[in-house]
Coordinates of N, CA, C and O in Angstrom, one line a residue:
X1 N 159.4 123.2 129.7 CA 158.0 123.2 130.1 C 157.6 122.1 131.0 O 156.8 122.2 132.0
X2 N 158.1 120.9 130.7 CA 157.8 119.7 131.4 C 158.2 119.8 132.9 O 157.5 119.5 133.8
X3 N 159.5 120.2 133.1 CA 160.0 120.4 134.4 C 159.2 121.4 135.2 O 158.9 121.2 136.4
X4 N 158.9 122.5 134.6 CA 158.2 123.6 135.3 C 156.8 123.1 135.7 O 156.4 123.4 136.8
X5 N 156.1 122.4 134.8 CA 154.8 121.9 135.2 C 154.9 120.9 136.3 O 154.1 120.9 137.2
X6 N 155.9 120.0 136.2 CA 156.1 119.0 137.2 C 156.4 119.6 138.6 O 155.8 119.2 139.6
X7 N 157.3 120.6 138.6 CA 157.6 121.3 139.8 C 156.4 122.1 140.4 O 156.3 122.3 141.6
X8 N 155.5 122.5 139.5 CA 154.3 123.2 140.0 C 153.2 122.3 140.5 O 152.1 122.7 140.9
X9 N 153.4 121.0 140.4 CA 152.5 120.0 141.0 C 151.8 119.1 140.0 O 151.0 118.3 140.4
X10 N 152.0 119.3 138.7 CA 151.4 118.4 137.7 C 152.1 117.0 137.8 O 153.2 116.8 138.2
X11 N 151.3 116.0 137.5 CA 151.9 114.6 137.4 C 152.9 114.6 136.3 O 152.9 115.4 135.4
X12 N 153.7 113.5 136.3 CA 154.7 113.4 135.2 C 154.0 113.3 133.8 O 154.4 113.9 132.9
X13 N 152.9 112.6 133.8 CA 152.2 112.5 132.5 C 151.6 113.8 132.1 O 151.6 114.2 130.9
X14 N 151.0 114.5 133.0 CA 150.4 115.8 132.6 C 151.5 116.8 132.2 O 151.3 117.6 131.3
X15 N 152.6 116.8 132.9 CA 153.8 117.6 132.5 C 154.3 117.3 131.1 O 154.6 118.2 130.3
X16 N 154.4 116.0 130.8 CA 154.9 115.6 129.5 C 153.8 116.0 128.4 O 154.2 116.5 127.3
X17 N 152.6 115.9 128.7 CA 151.5 116.2 127.8 C 151.5 117.8 127.5 O 151.4 118.2 126.4
X18 N 151.7 118.5 128.6 CA 151.8 120.0 128.4 C 153.0 120.4 127.5 O 152.9 121.2 126.7
X19 N 154.2 119.7 127.8 CA 155.4 120.0 127.0 C 155.2 119.7 125.5 O 155.6 120.4 124.6
X20 N 154.4 118.6 125.3 CA 154.2 118.2 123.9 C 153.3 119.2 123.2 O 153.6 119.6 122.1
X21 N 152.3 119.7 123.9 CA 151.4 120.7 123.3 C 152.1 122.0 123.1 O 151.8 122.8 122.2
X22 N 153.0 122.4 124.0 CA 153.8 123.6 123.8 C 154.7 123.6 122.6 O 155.1 124.6 122.0
X23 N 154.9 122.4 122.0 CA 155.7 122.3 120.8 C 154.9 122.7 119.6 O 155.5 123.0 118.6
X24 N 153.6 122.8 119.7 CA 152.8 123.1 118.6 C 152.7 124.6 118.5 O 151.6 125.2 118.6
X25 N 153.7 125.3 118.2 CA 153.8 126.7 118.1 C 154.1 127.2 116.7 O 154.7 128.3 116.6
X26 N 153.8 126.5 115.8 CA 154.2 126.7 114.4 C 153.8 128.1 113.8 O 154.6 128.7 113.2
X27 N 152.7 128.6 114.1 CA 152.2 129.9 113.5 C 153.1 131.0 114.1 O 153.6 131.9 113.3
X28 N 153.4 131.1 115.3 CA 154.2 132.1 115.9 C 155.6 132.0 115.3 O 156.2 133.0 115.0
X29 N 156.1 130.8 115.3 CA 157.5 130.6 114.7 C 157.5 131.1 113.2 O 158.5 131.7 112.8
X30 N 156.5 130.7 112.5 CA 156.5 131.2 111.1 C 156.5 132.7 110.9 O 157.2 133.2 110.0
X31 N 155.8 133.4 111.8 CA 155.7 134.8 111.7 C 157.1 135.4 112.0 O 157.6 136.3 111.4
X32 N 157.7 134.9 113.1 CA 159.0 135.4 113.5 C 160.1 135.1 112.5 O 160.9 136.0 112.2
X33 N 160.1 134.0 111.9 CA 161.2 133.7 110.9 C 160.9 134.5 109.6 O 161.8 134.9 108.9
X34 N 159.6 134.8 109.3 CA 159.3 135.6 108.1 C 159.9 137.0 108.4 O 160.4 137.7 107.4
X35 N 159.7 137.5 109.6 CA 160.2 138.9 109.9 C 161.8 138.8 109.8 O 162.4 139.8 109.2
X36 N 162.4 137.8 110.3 CA 163.8 137.7 110.2 C 164.3 137.6 108.8 O 165.4 138.2 108.5
X37 N 163.6 136.9 107.9 CA 164.0 136.9 106.5 C 163.9 138.2 105.8 O 164.7 138.7 105.1
X38 N 162.7 138.9 106.1 CA 162.5 140.2 105.4 C 163.4 141.3 105.9 O 163.7 142.2 105.2
X39 N 164.0 141.1 107.1 CA 165.0 142.1 107.6 C 166.4 141.7 107.4 O 167.3 142.4 107.8
X40 N 166.6 140.6 106.7 CA 167.9 140.1 106.4 C 168.7 139.5 107.5 O 169.9 139.4 107.5
X41 N 168.0 139.1 108.6 CA 168.7 138.5 109.7 C 169.0 137.0 109.5 O 169.9 136.5 110.2
X42 N 168.2 136.4 108.6 CA 168.5 135.0 108.3 C 168.6 134.8 106.8 O 168.0 135.6 106.1
X43 N 169.3 133.8 106.4 CA 169.4 133.5 105.0 C 168.2 132.7 104.5 O 167.5 132.1 105.3
X44 N 168.0 132.7 103.2 CA 166.9 131.9 102.6 C 167.0 130.4 102.9 O 166.0 129.7 103.2
X45 N 168.2 129.9 103.0 CA 168.4 128.5 103.3 C 168.0 128.2 104.8 O 167.3 127.2 105.1
X46 N 168.4 129.1 105.7 CA 168.0 128.9 107.1 C 166.5 129.1 107.2 O 165.8 128.3 108.0
X47 N 165.9 130.0 106.5 CA 164.5 130.2 106.5 C 163.7 128.9 106.1 O 162.8 128.5 106.7
X48 N 164.2 128.3 105.0 CA 163.6 127.0 104.6 C 163.7 125.9 105.6 O 162.7 125.2 105.9
X49 N 164.9 125.8 106.3 CA 165.0 124.8 107.3 C 164.1 125.0 108.5 O 163.5 124.1 109.0
X50 N 164.0 126.3 108.9 CA 163.1 126.6 110.0 C 161.6 126.4 109.7 O 160.9 126.0 110.5
X51 N 161.2 126.7 108.5 CA 159.9 126.5 108.1 C 159.5 125.0 108.1 O 158.5 124.6 108.6
X52 N 160.5 124.2 107.6 CA 160.2 122.7 107.6 C 160.2 122.2 109.0 O 159.4 121.3 109.3
X53 N 161.1 122.7 109.9 CA 161.0 122.3 111.3 C 159.7 122.7 111.9 O 159.1 121.9 112.7
X54 N 159.2 123.9 111.7 CA 158.0 124.4 112.3 C 156.8 123.5 111.8 O 156.0 123.1 112.6
X55 N 156.8 123.2 110.6 CA 155.7 122.3 110.0 C 155.8 120.9 110.6 O 154.8 120.4 111.1
X56 N 157.0 120.4 110.6 CA 157.2 119.0 111.1 C 156.8 118.9 112.6 O 156.1 118.0 113.0
X57 N 157.3 119.8 113.4 CA 157.0 119.7 114.9 C 155.5 120.0 115.2 O 155.0 119.4 116.1
X58 N 154.9 120.8 114.4 CA 153.5 121.1 114.6 C 152.7 119.9 114.2 O 151.7 119.5 114.9
X59 N 153.0 119.2 113.1 CA 152.3 118.1 112.6 C 152.4 116.9 113.6 O 151.5 116.1 113.7
X60 N 153.6 116.8 114.2 CA 153.7 115.6 115.1 C 153.3 115.8 116.5 O 153.2 114.9 117.3
X61 N 152.9 117.1 116.9 CA 152.5 117.4 118.2 C 151.2 116.6 118.6 O 151.1 116.1 119.7
X62 N 150.3 116.5 117.7 CA 149.0 115.9 117.9 C 149.2 114.4 118.2 O 148.7 113.9 119.2
X63 N 149.8 113.6 117.3 CA 150.0 112.2 117.5 C 150.8 111.9 118.8 O 150.5 111.0 119.5
X64 N 151.9 112.7 119.0 CA 152.7 112.5 120.2 C 151.9 112.7 121.5 O 151.9 112.0 122.5
X65 N 151.0 113.8 121.5 CA 150.2 114.1 122.6 C 149.2 112.9 122.9 O 149.0 112.5 124.0
X66 N 148.6 112.4 121.8 CA 147.7 111.3 121.9 C 148.4 110.1 122.6 O 147.8 109.4 123.4
X67 N 149.6 109.8 122.1 CA 150.4 108.7 122.6 C 150.7 108.9 124.1 O 150.5 108.0 124.9
X68 N 151.1 110.1 124.5 CA 151.4 110.4 125.9 C 150.1 110.3 126.8 O 150.1 109.7 127.9
X69 N 149.1 110.9 126.3 CA 147.8 111.1 127.1 C 147.1 109.7 127.3 O 146.5 109.4 128.3
X70 N 147.2 108.9 126.3 CA 146.5 107.6 126.3 C 147.3 106.5 126.9 O 146.9 105.4 127.1
X71 N 148.6 106.8 127.2 CA 149.5 105.8 127.6 C 149.1 105.1 128.9 O 149.2 103.9 129.1
X72 N 148.5 105.9 129.8 CA 148.1 105.3 131.1 C 146.6 105.1 131.3 O 146.0 105.0 132.4
X73 N 145.9 105.1 130.2 CA 144.4 104.9 130.2 C 143.6 106.2 130.0 O 144.1 107.1 129.3
X74 N 142.5 106.3 130.6 CA 141.6 107.4 130.4 C 142.1 108.7 131.0 O 142.4 108.8 132.2
X75 N 142.3 109.8 130.2 CA 142.8 111.0 130.7 C 141.9 111.8 131.6 O 142.2 112.6 132.4
X76 N 140.6 111.5 131.5 CA 139.6 112.2 132.3 C 139.6 111.8 133.7 O 139.2 112.6 134.6
X77 N 140.1 110.7 134.0 CA 140.2 110.2 135.4 C 141.2 111.0 136.2 O 141.1 111.0 137.4
X78 N 142.1 111.7 135.6 CA 143.2 112.4 136.3 C 142.8 113.9 136.6 O 143.5 114.6 137.2
X79 N 141.7 114.3 136.1 CA 141.3 115.7 136.2 C 141.0 116.2 137.6 O 141.2 116.0 138.6

């Protein structure tokens, strides 16, 4: 996501912020892995690991985005 946004004309900081927010996809991931478990495509152990990863990456997306966006000062100045 970051490279695509950068190649489309976003600044490096905007591209990194977009990539960080794209990581907050926990709900979609949880739905898909639940379907995989119910159809027998993944094991319960893999299901557990994927759920923990989805929760972890979703929880850390906000703080990482704040760190990236505030790194160079006020984000409103770049709009």
